[in-house]
Coordinates of C-alpha atoms in Angstrom, one line a residue:
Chain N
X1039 CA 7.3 -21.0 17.5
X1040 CA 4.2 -19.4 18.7
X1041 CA 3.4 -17.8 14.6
X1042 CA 3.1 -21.6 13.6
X1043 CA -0.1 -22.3 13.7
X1044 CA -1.6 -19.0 11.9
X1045 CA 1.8 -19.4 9.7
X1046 CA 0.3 -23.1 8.8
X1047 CA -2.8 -22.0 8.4
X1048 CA -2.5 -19.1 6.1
X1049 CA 0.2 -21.4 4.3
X1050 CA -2.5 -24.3 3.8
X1051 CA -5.5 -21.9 2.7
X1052 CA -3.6 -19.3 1.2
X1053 CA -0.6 -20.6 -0.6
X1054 CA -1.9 -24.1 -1.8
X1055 CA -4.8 -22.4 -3.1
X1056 CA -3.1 -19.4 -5.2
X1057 CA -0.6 -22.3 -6.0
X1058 CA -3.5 -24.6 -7.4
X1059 CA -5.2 -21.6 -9.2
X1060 CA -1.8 -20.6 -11.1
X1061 CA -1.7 -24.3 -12.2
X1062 CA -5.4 -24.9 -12.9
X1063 CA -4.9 -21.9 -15.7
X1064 CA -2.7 -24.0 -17.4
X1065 CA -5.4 -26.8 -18.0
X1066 CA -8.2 -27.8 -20.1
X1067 CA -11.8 -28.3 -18.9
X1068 CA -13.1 -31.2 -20.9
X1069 CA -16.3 -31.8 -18.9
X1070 CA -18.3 -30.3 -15.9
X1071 CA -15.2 -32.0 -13.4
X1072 CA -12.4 -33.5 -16.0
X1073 CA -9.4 -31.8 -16.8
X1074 CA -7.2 -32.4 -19.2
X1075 CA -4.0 -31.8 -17.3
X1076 CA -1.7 -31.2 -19.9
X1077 CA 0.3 -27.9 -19.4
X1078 CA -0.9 -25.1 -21.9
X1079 CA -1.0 -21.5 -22.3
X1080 CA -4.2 -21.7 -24.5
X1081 CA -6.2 -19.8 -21.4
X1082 CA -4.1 -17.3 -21.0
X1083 CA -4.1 -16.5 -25.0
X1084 CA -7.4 -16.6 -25.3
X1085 CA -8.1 -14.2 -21.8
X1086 CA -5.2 -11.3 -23.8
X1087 CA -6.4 -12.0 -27.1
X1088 CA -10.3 -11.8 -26.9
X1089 CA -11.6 -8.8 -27.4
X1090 CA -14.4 -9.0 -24.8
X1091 CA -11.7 -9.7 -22.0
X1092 CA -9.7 -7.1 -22.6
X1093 CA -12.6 -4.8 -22.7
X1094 CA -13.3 -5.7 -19.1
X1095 CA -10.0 -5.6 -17.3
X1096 CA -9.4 -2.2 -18.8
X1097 CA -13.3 -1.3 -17.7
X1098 CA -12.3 -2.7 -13.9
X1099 CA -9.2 -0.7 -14.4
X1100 CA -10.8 2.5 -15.1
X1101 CA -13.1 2.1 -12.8
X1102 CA -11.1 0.4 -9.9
X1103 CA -9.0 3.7 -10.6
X1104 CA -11.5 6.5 -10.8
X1105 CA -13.0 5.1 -7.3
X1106 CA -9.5 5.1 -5.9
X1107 CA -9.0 8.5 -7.0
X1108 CA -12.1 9.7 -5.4
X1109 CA -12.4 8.3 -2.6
X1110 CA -8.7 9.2 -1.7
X1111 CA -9.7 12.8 -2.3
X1112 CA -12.9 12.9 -0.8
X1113 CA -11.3 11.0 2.3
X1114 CA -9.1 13.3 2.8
X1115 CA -10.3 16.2 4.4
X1116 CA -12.4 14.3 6.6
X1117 CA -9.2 12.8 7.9
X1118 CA -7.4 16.3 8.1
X1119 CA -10.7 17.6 10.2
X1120 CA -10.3 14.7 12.7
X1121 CA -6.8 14.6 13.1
X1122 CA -6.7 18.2 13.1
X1123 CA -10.3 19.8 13.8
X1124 CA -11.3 17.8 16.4
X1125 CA -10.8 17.7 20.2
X1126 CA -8.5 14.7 21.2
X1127 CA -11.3 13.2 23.5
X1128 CA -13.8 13.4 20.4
X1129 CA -11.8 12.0 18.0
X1130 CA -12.1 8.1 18.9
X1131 CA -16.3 8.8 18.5
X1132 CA -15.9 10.6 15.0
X1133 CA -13.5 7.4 13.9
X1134 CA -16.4 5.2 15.2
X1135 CA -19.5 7.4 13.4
X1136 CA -17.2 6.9 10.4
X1137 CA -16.8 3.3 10.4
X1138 CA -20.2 2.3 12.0
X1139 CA -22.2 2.5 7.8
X1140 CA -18.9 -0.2 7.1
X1141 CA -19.6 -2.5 9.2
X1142 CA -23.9 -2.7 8.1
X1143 CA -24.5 -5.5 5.5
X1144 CA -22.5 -4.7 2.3
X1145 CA -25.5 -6.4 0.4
X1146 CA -28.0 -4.0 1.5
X1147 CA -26.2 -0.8 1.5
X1148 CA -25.2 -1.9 -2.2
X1149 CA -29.2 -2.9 -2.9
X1150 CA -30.0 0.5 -1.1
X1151 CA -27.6 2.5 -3.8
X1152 CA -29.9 1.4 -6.5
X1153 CA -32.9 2.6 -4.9
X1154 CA -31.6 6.1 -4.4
X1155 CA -30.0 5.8 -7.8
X1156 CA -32.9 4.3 -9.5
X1157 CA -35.4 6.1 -12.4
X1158 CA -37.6 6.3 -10.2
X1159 CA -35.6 6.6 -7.2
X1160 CA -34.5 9.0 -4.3
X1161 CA -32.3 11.4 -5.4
X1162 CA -34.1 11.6 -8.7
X1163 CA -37.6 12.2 -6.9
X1164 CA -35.7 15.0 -4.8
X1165 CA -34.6 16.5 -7.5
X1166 CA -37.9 16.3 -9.4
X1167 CA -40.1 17.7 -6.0
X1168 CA -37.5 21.0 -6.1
X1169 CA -38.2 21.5 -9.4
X1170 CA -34.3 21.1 -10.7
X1171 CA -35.6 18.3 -13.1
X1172 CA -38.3 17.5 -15.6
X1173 CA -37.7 13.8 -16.1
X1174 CA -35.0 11.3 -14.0
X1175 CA -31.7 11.2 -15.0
X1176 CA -31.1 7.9 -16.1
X1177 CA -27.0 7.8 -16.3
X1178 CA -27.3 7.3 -12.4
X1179 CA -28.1 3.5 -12.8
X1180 CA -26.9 0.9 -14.0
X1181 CA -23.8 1.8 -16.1
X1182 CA -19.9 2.7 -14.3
X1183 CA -20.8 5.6 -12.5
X1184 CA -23.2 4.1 -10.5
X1185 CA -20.8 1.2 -9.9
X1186 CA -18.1 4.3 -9.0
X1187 CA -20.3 6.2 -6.5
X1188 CA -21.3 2.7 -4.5
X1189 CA -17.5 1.3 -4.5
X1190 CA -16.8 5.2 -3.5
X1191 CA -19.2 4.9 -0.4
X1192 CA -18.3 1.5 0.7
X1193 CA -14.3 1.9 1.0
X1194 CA -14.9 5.7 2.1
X1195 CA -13.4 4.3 5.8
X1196 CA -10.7 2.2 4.2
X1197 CA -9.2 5.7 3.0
X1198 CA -10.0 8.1 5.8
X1199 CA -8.4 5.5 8.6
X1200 CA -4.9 5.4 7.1
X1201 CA -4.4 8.7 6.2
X1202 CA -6.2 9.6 9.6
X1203 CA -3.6 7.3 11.4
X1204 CA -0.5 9.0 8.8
X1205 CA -1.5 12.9 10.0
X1206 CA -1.7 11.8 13.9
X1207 CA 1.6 10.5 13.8
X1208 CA 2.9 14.6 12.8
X1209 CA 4.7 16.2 15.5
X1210 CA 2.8 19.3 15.7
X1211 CA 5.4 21.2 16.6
X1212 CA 7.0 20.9 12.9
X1213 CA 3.6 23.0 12.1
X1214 CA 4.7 25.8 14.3
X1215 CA 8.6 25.1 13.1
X1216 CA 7.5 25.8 9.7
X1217 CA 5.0 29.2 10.6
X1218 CA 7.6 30.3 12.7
X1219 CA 10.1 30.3 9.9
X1220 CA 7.6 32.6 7.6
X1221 CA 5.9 30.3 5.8
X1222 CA 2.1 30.5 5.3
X1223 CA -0.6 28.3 6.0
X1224 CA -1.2 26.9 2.3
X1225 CA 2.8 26.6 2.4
X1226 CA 2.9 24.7 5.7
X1227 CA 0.2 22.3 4.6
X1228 CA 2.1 21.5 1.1
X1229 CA 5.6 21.6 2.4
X1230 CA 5.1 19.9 5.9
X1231 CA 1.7 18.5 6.2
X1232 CA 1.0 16.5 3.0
X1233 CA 4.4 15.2 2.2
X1234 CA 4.3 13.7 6.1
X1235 CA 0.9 12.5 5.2
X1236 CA 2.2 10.9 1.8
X1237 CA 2.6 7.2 3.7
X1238 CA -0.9 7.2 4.8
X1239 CA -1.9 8.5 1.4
X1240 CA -0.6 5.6 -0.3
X1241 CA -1.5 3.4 2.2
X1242 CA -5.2 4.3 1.0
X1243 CA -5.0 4.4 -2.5
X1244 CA -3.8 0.8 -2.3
X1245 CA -6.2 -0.4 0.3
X1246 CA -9.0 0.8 -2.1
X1247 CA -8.0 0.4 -5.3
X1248 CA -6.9 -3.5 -5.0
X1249 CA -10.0 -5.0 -3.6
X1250 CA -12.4 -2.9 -5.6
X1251 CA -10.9 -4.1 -8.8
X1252 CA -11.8 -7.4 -7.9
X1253 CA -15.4 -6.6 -6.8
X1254 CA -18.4 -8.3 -7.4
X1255 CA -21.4 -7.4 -6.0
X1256 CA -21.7 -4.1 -6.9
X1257 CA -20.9 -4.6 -10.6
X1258 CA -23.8 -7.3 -10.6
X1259 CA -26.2 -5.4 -9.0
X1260 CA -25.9 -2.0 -9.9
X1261 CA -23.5 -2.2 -12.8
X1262 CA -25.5 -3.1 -15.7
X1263 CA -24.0 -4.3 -19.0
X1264 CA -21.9 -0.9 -18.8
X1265 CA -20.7 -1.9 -15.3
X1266 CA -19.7 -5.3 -15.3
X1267 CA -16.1 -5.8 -14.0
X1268 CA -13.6 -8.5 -14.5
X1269 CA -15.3 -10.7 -11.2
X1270 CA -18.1 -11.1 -12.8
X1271 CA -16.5 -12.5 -15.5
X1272 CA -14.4 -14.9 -13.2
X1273 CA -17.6 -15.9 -11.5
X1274 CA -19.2 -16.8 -14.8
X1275 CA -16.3 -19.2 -15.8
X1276 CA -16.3 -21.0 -12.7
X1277 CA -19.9 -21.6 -11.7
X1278 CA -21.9 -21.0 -15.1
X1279 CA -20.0 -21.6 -18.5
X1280 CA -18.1 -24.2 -16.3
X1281 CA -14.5 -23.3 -17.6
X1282 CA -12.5 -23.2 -14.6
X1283 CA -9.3 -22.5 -16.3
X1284 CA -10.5 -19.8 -18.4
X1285 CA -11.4 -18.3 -14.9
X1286 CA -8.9 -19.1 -13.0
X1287 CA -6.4 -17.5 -16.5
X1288 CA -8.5 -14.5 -15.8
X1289 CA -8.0 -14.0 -12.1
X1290 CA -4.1 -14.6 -12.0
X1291 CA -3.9 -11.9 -14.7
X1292 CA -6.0 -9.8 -12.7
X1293 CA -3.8 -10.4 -9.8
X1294 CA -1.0 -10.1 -11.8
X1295 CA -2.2 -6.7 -13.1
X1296 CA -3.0 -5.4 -9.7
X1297 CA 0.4 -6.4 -8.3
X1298 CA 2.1 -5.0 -11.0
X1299 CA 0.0 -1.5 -10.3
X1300 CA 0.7 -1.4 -6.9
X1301 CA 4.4 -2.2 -6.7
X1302 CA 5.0 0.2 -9.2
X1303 CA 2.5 3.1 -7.3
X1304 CA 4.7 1.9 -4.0
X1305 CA 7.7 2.7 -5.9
X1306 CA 6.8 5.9 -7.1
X1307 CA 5.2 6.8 -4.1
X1308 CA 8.3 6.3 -2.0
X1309 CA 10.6 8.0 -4.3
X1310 CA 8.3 11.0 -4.1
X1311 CA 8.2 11.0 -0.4
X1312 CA 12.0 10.4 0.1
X1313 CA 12.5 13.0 -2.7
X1314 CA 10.4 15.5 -0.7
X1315 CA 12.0 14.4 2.6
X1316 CA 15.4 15.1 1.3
X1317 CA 15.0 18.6 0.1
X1318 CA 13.2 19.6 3.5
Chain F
X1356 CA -11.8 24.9 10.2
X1357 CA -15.6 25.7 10.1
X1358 CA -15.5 24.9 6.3
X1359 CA -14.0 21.5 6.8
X1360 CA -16.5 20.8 9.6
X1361 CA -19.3 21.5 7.2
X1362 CA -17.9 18.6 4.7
X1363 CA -17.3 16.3 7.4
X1364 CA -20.7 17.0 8.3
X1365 CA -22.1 16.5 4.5
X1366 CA -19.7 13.3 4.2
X1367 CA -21.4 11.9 7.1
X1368 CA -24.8 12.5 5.8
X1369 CA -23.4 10.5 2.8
X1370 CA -21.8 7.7 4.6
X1371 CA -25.6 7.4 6.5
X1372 CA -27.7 7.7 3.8
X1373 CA -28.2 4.3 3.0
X1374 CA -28.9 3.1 6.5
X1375 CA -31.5 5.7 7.3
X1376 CA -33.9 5.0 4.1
X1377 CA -33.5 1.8 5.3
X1378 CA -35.8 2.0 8.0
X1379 CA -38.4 4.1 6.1
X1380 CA -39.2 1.3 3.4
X1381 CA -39.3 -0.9 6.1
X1382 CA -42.1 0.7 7.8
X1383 CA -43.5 2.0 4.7
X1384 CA -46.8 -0.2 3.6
X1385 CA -46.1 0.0 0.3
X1386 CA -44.2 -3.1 -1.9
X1387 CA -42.6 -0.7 -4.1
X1388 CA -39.2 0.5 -2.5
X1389 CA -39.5 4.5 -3.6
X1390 CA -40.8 7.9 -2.8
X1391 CA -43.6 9.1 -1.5
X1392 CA -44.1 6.6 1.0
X1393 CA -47.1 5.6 2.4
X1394 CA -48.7 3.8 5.7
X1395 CA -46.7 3.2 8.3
X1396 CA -46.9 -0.2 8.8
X1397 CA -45.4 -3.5 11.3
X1398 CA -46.3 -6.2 8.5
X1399 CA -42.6 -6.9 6.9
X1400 CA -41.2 -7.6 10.2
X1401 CA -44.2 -10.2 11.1
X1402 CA -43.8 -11.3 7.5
X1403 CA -40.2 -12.1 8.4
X1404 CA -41.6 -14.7 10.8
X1405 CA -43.3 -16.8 8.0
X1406 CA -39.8 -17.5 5.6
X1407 CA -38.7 -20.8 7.1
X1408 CA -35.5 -20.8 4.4
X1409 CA -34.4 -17.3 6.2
X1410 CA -34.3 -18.9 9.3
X1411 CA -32.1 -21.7 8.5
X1412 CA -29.7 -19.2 6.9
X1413 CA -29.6 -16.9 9.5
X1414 CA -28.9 -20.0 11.9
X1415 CA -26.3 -21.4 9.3
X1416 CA -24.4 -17.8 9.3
X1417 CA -24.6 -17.4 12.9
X1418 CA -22.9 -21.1 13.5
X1419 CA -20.2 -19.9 10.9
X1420 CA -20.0 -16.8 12.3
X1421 CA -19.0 -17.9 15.7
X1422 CA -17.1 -20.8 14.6
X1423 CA -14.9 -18.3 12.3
X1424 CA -14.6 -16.2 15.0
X1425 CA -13.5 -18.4 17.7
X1426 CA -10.9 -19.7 15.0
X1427 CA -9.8 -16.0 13.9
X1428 CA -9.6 -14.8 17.0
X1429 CA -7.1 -18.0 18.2
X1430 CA -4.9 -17.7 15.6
X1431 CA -5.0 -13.8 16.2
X1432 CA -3.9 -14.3 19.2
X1433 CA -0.8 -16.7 18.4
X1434 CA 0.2 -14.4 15.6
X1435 CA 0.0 -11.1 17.1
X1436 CA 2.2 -12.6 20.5
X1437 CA 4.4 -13.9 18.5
X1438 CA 5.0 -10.7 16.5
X1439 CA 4.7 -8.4 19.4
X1440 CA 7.2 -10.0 21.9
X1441 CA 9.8 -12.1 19.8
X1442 CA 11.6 -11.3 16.5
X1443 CA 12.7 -14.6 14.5
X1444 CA 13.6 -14.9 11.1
X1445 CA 11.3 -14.2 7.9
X1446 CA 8.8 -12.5 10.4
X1447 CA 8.1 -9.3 8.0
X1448 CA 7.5 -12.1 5.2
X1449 CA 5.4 -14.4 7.5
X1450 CA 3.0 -11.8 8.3
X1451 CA 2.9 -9.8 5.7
X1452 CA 1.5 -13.5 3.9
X1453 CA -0.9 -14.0 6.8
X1454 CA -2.3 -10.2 6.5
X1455 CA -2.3 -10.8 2.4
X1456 CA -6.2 -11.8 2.5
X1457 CA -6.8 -8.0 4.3
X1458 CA -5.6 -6.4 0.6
X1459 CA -6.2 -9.9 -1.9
X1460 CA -9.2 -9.4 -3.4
X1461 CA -12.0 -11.6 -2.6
X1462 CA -12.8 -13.2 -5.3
X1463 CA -9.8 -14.7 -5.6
X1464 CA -10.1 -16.4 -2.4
X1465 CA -13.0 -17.5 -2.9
X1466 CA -12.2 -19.5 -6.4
X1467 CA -9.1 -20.9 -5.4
X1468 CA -10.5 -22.2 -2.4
X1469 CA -13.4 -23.6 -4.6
X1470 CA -10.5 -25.0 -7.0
X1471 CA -8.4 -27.1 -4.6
X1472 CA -11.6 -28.4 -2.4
X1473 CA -13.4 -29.4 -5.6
X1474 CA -10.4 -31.3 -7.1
X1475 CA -9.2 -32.6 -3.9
X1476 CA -12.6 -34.3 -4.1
X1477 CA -14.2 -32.9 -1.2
X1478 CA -17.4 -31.2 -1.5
X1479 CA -18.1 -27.7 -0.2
X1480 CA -20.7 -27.0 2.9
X1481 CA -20.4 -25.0 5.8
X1482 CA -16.9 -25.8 6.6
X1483 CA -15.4 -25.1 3.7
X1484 CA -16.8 -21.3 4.3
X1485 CA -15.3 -21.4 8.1
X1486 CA -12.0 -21.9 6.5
X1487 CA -12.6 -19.1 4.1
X1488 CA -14.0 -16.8 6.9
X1489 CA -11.1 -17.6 9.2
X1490 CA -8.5 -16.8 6.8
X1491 CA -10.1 -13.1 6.0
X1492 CA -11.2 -12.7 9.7
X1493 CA -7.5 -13.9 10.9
X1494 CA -5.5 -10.0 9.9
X1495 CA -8.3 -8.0 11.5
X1496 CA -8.2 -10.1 14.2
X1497 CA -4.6 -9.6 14.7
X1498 CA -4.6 -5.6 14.1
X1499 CA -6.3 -5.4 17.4
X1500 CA -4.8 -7.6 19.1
X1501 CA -1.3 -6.5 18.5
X1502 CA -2.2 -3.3 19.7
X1503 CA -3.9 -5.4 23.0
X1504 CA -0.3 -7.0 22.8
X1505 CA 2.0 -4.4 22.2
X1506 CA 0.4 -2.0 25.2
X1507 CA 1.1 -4.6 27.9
X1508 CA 3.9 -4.3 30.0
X1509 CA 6.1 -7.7 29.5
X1510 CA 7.1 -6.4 33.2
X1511 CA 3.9 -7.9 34.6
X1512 CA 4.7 -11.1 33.0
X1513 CA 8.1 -11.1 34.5
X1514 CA 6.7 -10.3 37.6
X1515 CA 4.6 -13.6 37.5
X1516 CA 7.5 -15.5 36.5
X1517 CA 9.8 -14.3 39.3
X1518 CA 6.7 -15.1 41.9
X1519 CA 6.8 -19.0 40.4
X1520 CA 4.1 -19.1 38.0
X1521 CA 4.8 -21.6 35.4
X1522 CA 4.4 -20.0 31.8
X1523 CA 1.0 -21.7 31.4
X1524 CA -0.8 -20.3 34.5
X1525 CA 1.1 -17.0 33.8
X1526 CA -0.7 -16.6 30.7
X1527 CA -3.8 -17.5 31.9
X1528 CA -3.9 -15.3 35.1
X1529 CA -1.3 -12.2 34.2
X1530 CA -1.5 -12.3 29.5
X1531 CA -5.1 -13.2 29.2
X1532 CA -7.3 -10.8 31.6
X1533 CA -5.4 -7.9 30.6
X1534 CA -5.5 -8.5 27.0
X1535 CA -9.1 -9.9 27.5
X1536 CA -10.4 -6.1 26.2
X1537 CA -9.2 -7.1 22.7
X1538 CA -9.8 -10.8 22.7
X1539 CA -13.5 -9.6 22.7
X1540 CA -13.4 -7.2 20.0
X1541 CA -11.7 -9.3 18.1
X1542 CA -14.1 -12.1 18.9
X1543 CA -16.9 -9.5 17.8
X1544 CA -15.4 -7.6 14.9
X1545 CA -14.6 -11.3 13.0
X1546 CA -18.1 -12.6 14.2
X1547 CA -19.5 -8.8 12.2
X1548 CA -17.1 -9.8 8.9
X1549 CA -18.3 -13.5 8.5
X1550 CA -21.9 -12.7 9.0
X1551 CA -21.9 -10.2 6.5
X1552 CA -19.3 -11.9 3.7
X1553 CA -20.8 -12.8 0.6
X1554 CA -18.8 -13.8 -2.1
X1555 CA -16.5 -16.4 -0.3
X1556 CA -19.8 -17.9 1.1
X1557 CA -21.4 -17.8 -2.4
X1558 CA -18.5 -19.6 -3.9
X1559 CA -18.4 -21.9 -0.8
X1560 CA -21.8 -22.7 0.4
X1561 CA -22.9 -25.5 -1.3
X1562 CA -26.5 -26.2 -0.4
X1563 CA -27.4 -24.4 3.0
X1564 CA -26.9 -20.9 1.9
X1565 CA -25.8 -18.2 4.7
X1566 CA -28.2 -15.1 5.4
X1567 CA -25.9 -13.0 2.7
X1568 CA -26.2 -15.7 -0.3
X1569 CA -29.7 -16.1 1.2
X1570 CA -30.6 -12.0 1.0
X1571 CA -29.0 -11.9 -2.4
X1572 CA -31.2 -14.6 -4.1
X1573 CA -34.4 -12.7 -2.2
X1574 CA -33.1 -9.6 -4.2
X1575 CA -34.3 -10.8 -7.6
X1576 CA -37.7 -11.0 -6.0
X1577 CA -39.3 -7.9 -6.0
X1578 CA -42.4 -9.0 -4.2
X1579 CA -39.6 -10.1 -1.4
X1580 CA -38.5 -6.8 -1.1
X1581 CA -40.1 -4.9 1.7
X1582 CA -39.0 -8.1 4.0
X1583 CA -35.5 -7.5 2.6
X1584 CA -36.0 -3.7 4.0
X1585 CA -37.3 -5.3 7.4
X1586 CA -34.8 -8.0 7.8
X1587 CA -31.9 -4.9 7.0
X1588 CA -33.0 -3.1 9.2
X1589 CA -33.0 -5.8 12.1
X1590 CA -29.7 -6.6 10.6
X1591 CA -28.3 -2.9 11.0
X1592 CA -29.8 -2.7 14.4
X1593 CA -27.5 -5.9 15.6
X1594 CA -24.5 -4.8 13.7
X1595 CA -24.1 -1.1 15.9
X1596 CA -25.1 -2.9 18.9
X1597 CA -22.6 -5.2 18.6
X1598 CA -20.0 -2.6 17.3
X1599 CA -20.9 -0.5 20.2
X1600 CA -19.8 -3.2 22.3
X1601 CA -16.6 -4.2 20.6
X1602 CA -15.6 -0.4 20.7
X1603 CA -16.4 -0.4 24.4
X1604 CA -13.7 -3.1 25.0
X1605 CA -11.4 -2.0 23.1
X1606 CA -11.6 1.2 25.0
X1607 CA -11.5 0.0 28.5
X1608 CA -8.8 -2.2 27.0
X1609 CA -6.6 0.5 26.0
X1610 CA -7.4 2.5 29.1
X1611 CA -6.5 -1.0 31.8
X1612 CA -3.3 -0.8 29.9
X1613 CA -3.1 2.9 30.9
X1614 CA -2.4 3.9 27.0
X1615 CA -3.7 7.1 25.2
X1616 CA -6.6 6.5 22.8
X1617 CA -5.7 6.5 19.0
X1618 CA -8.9 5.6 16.8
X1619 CA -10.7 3.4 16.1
X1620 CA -10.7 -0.3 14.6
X1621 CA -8.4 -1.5 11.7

């Protein structure tokens, strides 16, 4: 069995761990490394129950969502240009100019956000030299849609790629099909082109939206107290107000939440497609 | 088509913007990190020299690095033969599990790693982020190589067999040169991940921090800032030429195996 070993492995770091997280919720911390092991839901009342809590998973939801949402939409074109636009020999080099700002430290792209961001930063300074502004804007920095325009930027390949891959997969010749038959360009693109699309589509959203809900740099750097998201809040249990459970409570609802999300958006997205791919 | 190309063109101006201030502060003489700048000047990079704590991190991430790579890259391999060339039962299930930490969000490995080594009464140090690495390197690793996989003609193989090579030596001198293309951007692309991962190794670390946990305690520093500029920009540098080279493989990979180019990585 040549999967064993990855299979092993992924088992040992993967499932033991999520296993041990589920069941550390269920605890009580007692001191900086005691437990009391006794099974309780106290962690997970007091993570639905407290107002601060709830504040910040809907927060991260809103903004996990509102990145999703434009980065999707802002991907997309650039993926219809490539796939479509673009010369097949030039294609693999846009796909790598695209991905190259991914693969640059996350840390200092994130740090770099702030700067052009900032009061007294880039895009204000711009802005101020062509005489569009008197004084900075200051909801730039440091509140959700700072957090939403960095989270945008860094998953910007994580949508284009999928959908990318989804449109290269259409048989062109459904394009001319679907002219040839009378229908227009706006009409091909709806009927044909985007409903083909639809898996990539999907593919994105859920490729964005799970791991920026569970973000943490950004939040903490450029988030400010509007912008924290529910990791900072994990992070905080476990390695400063020392309540593991608390945290761990917190993260299994997050993940809980996001699976929830995305089943039900891989549902609905399905039954959308198929439902499209029926009538055609 | 022309208007498209015009937002592909502003995207990418976007997508850069970041990485091209980042020189410009570098050079720039001034410690504040804005507009206008000022001199042009060389003294962040020599002032790079004098952080003895940066060094050891940027030795400590480069040893996890490799070691995460190396690991990812093995298990890669295993994973993406086994999925290209057999079907056995519970495969979708298996690796769907094994690609989980591509779409899990990575905080969540990172505490419930911290969870089981600190109650399992080990304490955390550079291994423990190795095994975080590997397990987040492991599904990129794989995407590559099951395309390395998937393009190679199992006739070859047969081929060996039929002229007496034993399975060992037929994966050594048929398997492994022609899927040696993406072996080596895999090695490269995992190396890229666990240099630049931060919240595993910030979780993970314990006392020798990597270049990441290191660059993000420098950030509360403002004085430290410039050196920050200098040290991304050496940082960005590495990261395209080593991408440059992983994408340079992967080509001449896909082109050995006489395939048509599709894209890029992932």
């Amino acid at each position: 069995m040549l999967i064993s070993p990855t299979a092993l492995y992924a088992l040992a770091l993967l499932a033991i761990p999520l296993g041990a997280i589920v069941l550390i919720s269920f605890w009580t911390q007692t001191g900086v490394r005691d437990f009391d092991t006794t099974l309780t839901g106290a962690n997970y009342v007091e993570a639905l129950s407290d107002p601060i809590y709830r504040a910040l998973m809907f927060r991260s939801l809103r903004i996990a969502g509102l990145v999703t949402l434009v980065t999707v939409l802002a991907a997309f074109p650039i993926a219809y240009f490539v796939s479509f636009g673009v010369p097949a020999q030039k294609k693999s080099l846009w796909i790598f100019l695209i991905t190259i700002p991914f693969w640059t430290s996350y840390l200092i792209r994130v740090f770099l956000w702030k700067v052009i961001l900032g009061y007294n930063g880039v895009f204000n300074s711009g802005l101020k030299v062509l005489g569009v502004i008197d004084q900075p804007l200051t909801f730039l920095l440091y509140n959700a849609n700072s957090v939403v325009i960095t989270l945008a930027h860094a998953y910007a390949p994580f949508a284009i790629l999928p959908i990318f891959v989804a449109l290269e997969k259409i048989d062109r010749s459904l394009l001319e099909a679907a002219r040839d038959l009378g229908e227009n360009r706006v009409m091909t693109f709806l009927r044909v082109t985007l409903p083909l699309a639809a898996p990539g589509v999907i593919a994105a959203v859920l490729i964005v939206f799970i791991p920026t809900i569970g973000d943490y740099v950004t939040p903490e750097l450029i988030g400010g107290p509007g912008g924290t998201m529910i990791a900072n809040m994990i992070q905080a249990q476990f390695l400063r107000l020392n309540n593991a459970p608390l945290g761990a409570a917190l993260a299994v609802l997050a993940m809980l939440i996001v699976s929830v999300i995305a089943v039900a958006f891989l549902v609905l997205g399905s039954r959308a497609s198929g439902a499209k791919g029926t009538r055609k | 088509m022309k208007g498209l190309k015009l937002y592909a063109i502003l995207y990418l101006i976007f997508l850069y913007a970041p990485i091209f201030l980042l020189p410009l502060f570098a050079f720039n003489s001034s410690t504040i990190i804005a507009f206008p700048l000022q001199s042009f000047t060389t003294q962040w990079f020599s002032a790079l020299a004098d952080i003895p704590e940066m060094h050891k991190a940027v030795l400590n991430s480069l040893r996890i690095a490799a070691t995460s790579a190396v690991l990812a890259t093995s298990f890669g391999i295993f994973a993406a033969m086994a999925s290209t060339r057999y079907r056995f039962p519970a495969q979708k299930g298996l690796m769907g599990f094994i690609m989980l930490p591509l779409v899990l969000p990575e905080i969540i490995v990172a505490v419930s790693l911290l969870v089981v080594i600190v109650n399992a009464g080990f304490s955390t140090g550079a291994w423990s982020v190795i095994a975080g690495h590997t397990l987040i390197c492991t599904p990129f690793a794989i995407a590559i190589l099951q395309s390395a996989f998937a393009s190679l003609d199992p006739a070859l193989e047969e081929a060996a067999f039929d002229l007496g090579e034993t399975p060992a030596s037929t994966f050594r001198l048929v398997t492994l040169p022609l899927v040696m293309p993406g072996i080596i951007s895999a090695l490269l692309i995992s190396f890229t991940i666990s240099m630049d991962e931060f919240i595993i190794a910030f979780f993970l670390t314990g006392a020798d921090p990597t270049l990441p946990v290191y660059l993000f305690s420098m950030l509360r520093f403002p004085k430290l800032l410039p050196a920050v500029m200098a040290l991304g920009t050496l940082l960005v540098l590495a990261s395209v030429v080593l991408l440059t080279i992983a994408e340079y493989f992967r080509r001449r990979g896909i082109k050995r195996a006489g395939a048509k180019d599709t894209g890029g990585f992932l």
